[in-house]
Short mmCIF file of N, CA and C in Angstrom, two decimals:
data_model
loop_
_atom_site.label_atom_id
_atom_site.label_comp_id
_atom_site.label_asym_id
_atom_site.label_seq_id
_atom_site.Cartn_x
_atom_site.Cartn_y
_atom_site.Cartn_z
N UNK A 1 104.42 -58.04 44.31
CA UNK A 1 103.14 -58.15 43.63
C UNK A 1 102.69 -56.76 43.22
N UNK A 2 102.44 -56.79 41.98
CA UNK A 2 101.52 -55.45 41.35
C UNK A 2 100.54 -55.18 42.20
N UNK A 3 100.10 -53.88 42.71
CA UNK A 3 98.45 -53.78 42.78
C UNK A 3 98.42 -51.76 42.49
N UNK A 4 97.43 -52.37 41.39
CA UNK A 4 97.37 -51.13 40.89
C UNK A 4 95.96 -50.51 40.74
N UNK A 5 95.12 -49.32 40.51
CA UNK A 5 93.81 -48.49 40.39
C UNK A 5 92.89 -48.75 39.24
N UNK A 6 94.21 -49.25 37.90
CA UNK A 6 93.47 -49.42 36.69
C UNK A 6 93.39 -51.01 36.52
N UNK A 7 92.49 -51.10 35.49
CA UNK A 7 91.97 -52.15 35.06
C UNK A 7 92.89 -52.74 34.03
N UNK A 8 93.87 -52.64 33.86
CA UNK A 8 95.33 -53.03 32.55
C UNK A 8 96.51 -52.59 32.96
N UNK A 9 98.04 -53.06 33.23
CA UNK A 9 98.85 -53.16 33.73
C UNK A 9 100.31 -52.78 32.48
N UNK A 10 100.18 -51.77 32.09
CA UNK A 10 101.49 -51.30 31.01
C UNK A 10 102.34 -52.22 30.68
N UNK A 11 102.02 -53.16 29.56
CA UNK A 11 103.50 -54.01 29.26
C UNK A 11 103.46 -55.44 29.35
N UNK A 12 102.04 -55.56 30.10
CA UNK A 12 101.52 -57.19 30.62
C UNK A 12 99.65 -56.87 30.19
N UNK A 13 99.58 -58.53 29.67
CA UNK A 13 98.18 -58.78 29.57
C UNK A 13 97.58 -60.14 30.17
N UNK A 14 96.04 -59.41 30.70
CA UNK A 14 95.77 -60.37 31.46
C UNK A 14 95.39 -62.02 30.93
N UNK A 15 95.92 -62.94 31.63
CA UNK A 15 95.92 -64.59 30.96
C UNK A 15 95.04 -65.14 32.05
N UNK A 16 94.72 -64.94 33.18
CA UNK A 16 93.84 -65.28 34.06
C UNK A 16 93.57 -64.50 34.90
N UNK A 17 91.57 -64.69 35.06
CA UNK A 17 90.96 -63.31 36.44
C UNK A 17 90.59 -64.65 37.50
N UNK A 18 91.05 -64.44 38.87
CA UNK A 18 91.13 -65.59 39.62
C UNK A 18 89.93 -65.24 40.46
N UNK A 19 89.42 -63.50 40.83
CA UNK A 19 88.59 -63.23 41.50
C UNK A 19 88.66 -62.27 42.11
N UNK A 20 87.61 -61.96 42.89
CA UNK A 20 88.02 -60.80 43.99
C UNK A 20 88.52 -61.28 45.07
N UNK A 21 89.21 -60.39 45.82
CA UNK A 21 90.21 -60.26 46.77
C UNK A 21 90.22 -58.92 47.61
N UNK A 22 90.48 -59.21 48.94
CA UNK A 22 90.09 -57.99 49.68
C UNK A 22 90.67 -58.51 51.07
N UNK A 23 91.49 -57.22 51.77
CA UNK A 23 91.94 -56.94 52.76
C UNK A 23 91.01 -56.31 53.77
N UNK A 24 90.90 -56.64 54.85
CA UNK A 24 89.94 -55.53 55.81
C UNK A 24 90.69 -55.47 57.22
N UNK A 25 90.50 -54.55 57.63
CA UNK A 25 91.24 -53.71 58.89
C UNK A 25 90.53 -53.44 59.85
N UNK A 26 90.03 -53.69 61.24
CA UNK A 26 89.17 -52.77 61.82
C UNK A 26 90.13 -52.25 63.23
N UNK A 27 90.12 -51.06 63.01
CA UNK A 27 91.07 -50.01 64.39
C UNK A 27 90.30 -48.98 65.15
N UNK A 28 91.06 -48.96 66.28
CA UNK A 28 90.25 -47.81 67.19
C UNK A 28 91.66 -47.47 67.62
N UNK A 29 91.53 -46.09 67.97
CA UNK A 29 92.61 -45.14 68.74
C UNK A 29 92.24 -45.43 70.15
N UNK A 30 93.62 -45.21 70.51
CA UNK A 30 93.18 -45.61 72.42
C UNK A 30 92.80 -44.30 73.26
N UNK A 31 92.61 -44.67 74.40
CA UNK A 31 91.93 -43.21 74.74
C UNK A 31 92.67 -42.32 74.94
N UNK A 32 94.10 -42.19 75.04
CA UNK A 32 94.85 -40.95 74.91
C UNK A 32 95.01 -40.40 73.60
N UNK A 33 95.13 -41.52 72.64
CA UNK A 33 94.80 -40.42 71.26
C UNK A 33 93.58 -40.21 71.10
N UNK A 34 92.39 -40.05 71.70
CA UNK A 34 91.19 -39.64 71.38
C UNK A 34 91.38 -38.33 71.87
N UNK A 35 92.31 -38.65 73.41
CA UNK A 35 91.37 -37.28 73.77
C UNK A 35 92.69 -35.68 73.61
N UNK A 36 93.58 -36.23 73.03
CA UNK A 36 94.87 -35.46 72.16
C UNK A 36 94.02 -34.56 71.24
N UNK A 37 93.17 -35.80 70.08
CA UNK A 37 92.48 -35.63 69.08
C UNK A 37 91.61 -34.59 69.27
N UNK A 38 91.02 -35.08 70.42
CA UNK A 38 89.69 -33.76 70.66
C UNK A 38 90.15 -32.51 71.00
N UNK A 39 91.43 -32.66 71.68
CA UNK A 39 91.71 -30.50 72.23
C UNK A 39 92.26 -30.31 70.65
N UNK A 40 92.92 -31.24 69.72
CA UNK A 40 92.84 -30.44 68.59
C UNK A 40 91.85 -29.86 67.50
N UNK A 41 90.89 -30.84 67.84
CA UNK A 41 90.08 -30.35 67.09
C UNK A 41 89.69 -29.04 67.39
N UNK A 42 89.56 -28.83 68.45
CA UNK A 42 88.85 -27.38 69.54
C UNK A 42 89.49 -26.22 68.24
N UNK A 43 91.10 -26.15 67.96
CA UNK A 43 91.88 -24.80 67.41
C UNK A 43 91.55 -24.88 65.76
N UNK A 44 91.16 -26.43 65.64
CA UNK A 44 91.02 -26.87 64.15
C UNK A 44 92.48 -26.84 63.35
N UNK A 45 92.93 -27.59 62.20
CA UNK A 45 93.66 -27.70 61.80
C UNK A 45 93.57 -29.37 61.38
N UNK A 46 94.63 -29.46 60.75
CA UNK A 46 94.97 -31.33 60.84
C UNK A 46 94.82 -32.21 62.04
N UNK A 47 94.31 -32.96 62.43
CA UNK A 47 94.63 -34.09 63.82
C UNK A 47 95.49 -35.04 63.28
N UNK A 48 96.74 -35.43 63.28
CA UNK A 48 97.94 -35.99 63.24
C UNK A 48 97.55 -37.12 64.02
N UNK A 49 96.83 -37.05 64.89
CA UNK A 49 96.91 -38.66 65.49
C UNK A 49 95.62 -39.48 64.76
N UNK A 50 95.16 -39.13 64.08
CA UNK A 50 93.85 -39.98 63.27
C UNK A 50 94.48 -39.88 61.69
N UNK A 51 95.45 -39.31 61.11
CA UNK A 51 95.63 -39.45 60.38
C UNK A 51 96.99 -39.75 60.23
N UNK A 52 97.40 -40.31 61.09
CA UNK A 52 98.30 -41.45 61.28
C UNK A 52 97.79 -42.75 61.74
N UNK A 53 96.58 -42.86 61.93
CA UNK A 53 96.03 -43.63 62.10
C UNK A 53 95.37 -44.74 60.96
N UNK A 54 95.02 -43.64 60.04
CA UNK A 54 93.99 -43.94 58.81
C UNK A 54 95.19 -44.28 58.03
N UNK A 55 96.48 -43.65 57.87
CA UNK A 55 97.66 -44.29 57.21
C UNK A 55 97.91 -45.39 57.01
N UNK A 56 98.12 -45.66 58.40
CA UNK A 56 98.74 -46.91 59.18
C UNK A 56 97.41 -48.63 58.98
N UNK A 57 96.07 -47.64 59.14
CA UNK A 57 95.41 -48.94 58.76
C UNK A 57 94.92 -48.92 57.20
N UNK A 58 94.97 -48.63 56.23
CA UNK A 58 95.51 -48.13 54.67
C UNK A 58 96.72 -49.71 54.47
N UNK A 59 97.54 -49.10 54.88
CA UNK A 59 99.03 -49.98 54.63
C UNK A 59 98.70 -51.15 55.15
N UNK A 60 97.65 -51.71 56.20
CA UNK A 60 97.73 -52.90 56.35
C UNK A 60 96.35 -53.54 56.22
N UNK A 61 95.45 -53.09 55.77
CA UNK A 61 94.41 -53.60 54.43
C UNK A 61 95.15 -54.17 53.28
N UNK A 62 96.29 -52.91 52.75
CA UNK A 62 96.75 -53.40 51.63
C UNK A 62 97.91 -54.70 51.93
N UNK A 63 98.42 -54.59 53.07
CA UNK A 63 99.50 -55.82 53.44
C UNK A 63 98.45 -57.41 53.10
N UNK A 64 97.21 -56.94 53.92
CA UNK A 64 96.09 -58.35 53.71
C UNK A 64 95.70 -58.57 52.41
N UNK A 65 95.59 -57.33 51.75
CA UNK A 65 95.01 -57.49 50.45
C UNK A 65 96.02 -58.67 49.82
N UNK A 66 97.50 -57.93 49.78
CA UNK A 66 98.46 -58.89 48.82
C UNK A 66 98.45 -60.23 49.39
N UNK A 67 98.27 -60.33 50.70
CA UNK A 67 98.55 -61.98 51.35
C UNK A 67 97.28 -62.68 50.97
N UNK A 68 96.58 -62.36 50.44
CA UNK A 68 95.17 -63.10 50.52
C UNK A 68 95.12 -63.48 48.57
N UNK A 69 95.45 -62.65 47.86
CA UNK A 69 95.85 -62.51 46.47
C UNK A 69 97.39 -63.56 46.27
N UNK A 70 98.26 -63.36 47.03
CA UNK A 70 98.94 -64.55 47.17
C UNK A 70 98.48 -65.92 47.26
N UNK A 71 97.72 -66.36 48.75
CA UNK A 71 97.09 -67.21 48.66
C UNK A 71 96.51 -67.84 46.99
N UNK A 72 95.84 -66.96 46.73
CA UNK A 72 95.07 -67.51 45.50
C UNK A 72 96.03 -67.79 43.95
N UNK A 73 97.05 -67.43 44.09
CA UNK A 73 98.21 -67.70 43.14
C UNK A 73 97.66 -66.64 42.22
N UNK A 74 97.51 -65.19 42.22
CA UNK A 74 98.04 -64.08 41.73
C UNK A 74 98.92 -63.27 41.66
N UNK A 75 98.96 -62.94 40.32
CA UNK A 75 100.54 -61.99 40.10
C UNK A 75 100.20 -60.65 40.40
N UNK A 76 99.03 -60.29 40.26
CA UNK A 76 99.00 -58.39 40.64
C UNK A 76 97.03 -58.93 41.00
N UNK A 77 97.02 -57.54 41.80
CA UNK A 77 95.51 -56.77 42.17
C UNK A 77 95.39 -55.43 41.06
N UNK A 78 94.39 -55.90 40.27
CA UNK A 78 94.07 -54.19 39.40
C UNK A 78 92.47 -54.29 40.14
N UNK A 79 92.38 -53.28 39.22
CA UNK A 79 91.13 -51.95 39.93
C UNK A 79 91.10 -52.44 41.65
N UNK A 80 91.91 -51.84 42.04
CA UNK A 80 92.06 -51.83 43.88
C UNK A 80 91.52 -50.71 44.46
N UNK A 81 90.86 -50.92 44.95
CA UNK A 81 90.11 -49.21 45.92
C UNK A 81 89.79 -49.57 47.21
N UNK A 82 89.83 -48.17 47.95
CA UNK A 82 89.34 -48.41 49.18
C UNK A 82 88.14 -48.09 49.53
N UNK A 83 87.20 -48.86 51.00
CA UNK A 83 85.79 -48.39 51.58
C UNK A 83 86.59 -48.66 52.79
N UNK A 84 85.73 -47.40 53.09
CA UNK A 84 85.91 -47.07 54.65
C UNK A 84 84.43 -46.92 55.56
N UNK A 85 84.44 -47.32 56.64
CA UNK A 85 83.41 -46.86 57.66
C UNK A 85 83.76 -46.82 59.31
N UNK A 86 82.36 -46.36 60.01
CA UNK A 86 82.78 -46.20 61.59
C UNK A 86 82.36 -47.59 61.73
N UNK A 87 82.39 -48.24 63.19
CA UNK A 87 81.83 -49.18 63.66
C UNK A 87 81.68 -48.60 65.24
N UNK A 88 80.73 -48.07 65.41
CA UNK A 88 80.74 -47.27 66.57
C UNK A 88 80.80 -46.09 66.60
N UNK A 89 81.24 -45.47 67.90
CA UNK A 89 82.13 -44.40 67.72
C UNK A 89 83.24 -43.90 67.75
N UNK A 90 83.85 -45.44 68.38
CA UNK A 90 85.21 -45.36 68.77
C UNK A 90 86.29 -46.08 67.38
N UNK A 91 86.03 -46.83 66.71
CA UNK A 91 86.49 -47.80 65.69
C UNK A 91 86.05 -47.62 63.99
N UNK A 92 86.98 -47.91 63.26
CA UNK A 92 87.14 -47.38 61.62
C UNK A 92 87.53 -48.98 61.23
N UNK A 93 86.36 -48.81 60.21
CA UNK A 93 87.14 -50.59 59.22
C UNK A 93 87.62 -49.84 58.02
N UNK A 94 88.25 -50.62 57.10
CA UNK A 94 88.81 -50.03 56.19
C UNK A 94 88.69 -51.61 55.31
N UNK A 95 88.62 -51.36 54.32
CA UNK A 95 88.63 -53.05 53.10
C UNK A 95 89.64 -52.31 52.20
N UNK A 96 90.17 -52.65 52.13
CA UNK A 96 91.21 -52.29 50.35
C UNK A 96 90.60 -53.60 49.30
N UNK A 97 90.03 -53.24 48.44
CA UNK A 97 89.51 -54.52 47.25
C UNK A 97 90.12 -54.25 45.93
N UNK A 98 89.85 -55.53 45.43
CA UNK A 98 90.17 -55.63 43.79
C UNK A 98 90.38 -56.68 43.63
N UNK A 99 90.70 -57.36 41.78
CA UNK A 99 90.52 -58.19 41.18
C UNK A 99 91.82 -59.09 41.14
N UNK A 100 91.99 -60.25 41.51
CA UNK A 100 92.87 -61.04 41.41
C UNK A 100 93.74 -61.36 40.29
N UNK A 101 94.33 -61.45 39.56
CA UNK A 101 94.66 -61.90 37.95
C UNK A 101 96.17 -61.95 38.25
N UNK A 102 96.02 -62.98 37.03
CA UNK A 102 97.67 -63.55 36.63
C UNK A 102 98.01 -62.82 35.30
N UNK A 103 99.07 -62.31 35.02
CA UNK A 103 99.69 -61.69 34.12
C UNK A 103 100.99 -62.03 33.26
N UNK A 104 100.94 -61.85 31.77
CA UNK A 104 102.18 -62.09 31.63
C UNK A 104 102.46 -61.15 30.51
N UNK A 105 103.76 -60.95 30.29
CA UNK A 105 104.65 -60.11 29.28
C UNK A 105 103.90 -59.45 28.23
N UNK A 106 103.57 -58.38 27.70
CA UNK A 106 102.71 -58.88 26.00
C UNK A 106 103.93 -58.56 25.17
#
């Protein structure tokens, strides 16, 4: 399945908009990567364990996104973006969204 940023798909035009569609994620690091996280922060630099984190729940917003866009009998997701927030202090949701549509050849 396509899922792409723009609103038009190079080579295909849209024949049906089925709707919005959206993946959501909510993760927390366990307490050994928190507290990894925190002596790095102390030297500053990258924290590798939150941003393997934010990767990892990224890729499976977008895994929900396509299964849920499946469901609805779509061929691609255009204008797809992400929102992110805390839920706490310990936990990050993540939604990957966009527009459902069926496509064909032009």
């Amino acid at each position: 399945m396509l899922v792409v940023t723009t609103e038009n798909v190079a080579s295909y035009r849209t024949v049906e908009t089925i709707g919005q569609v959206f993946g959501v994620v909510v993760r927390s690091r366990g307490l050994g990567g928190n507290v990894v996280a925190g002596l790095r922060s102390l030297v500053g630099g990258e924290i590798k364990e939150y941003t393997s984190l934010v990767e990892d729940t990224r890729r499976q917003a977008i895994d929900r996104l396509v299964m849920n866009a499946q469901l609805m009998g779509a061929d691609a997701v255009v204008m797809m973006r992400f929102d992110s927030g805390s839920i706490g202090q310990t936990m990050n949701e993540v939604v990957a969204y966009g527009t459902a549509v069926k496509l064909e050849r032009a």
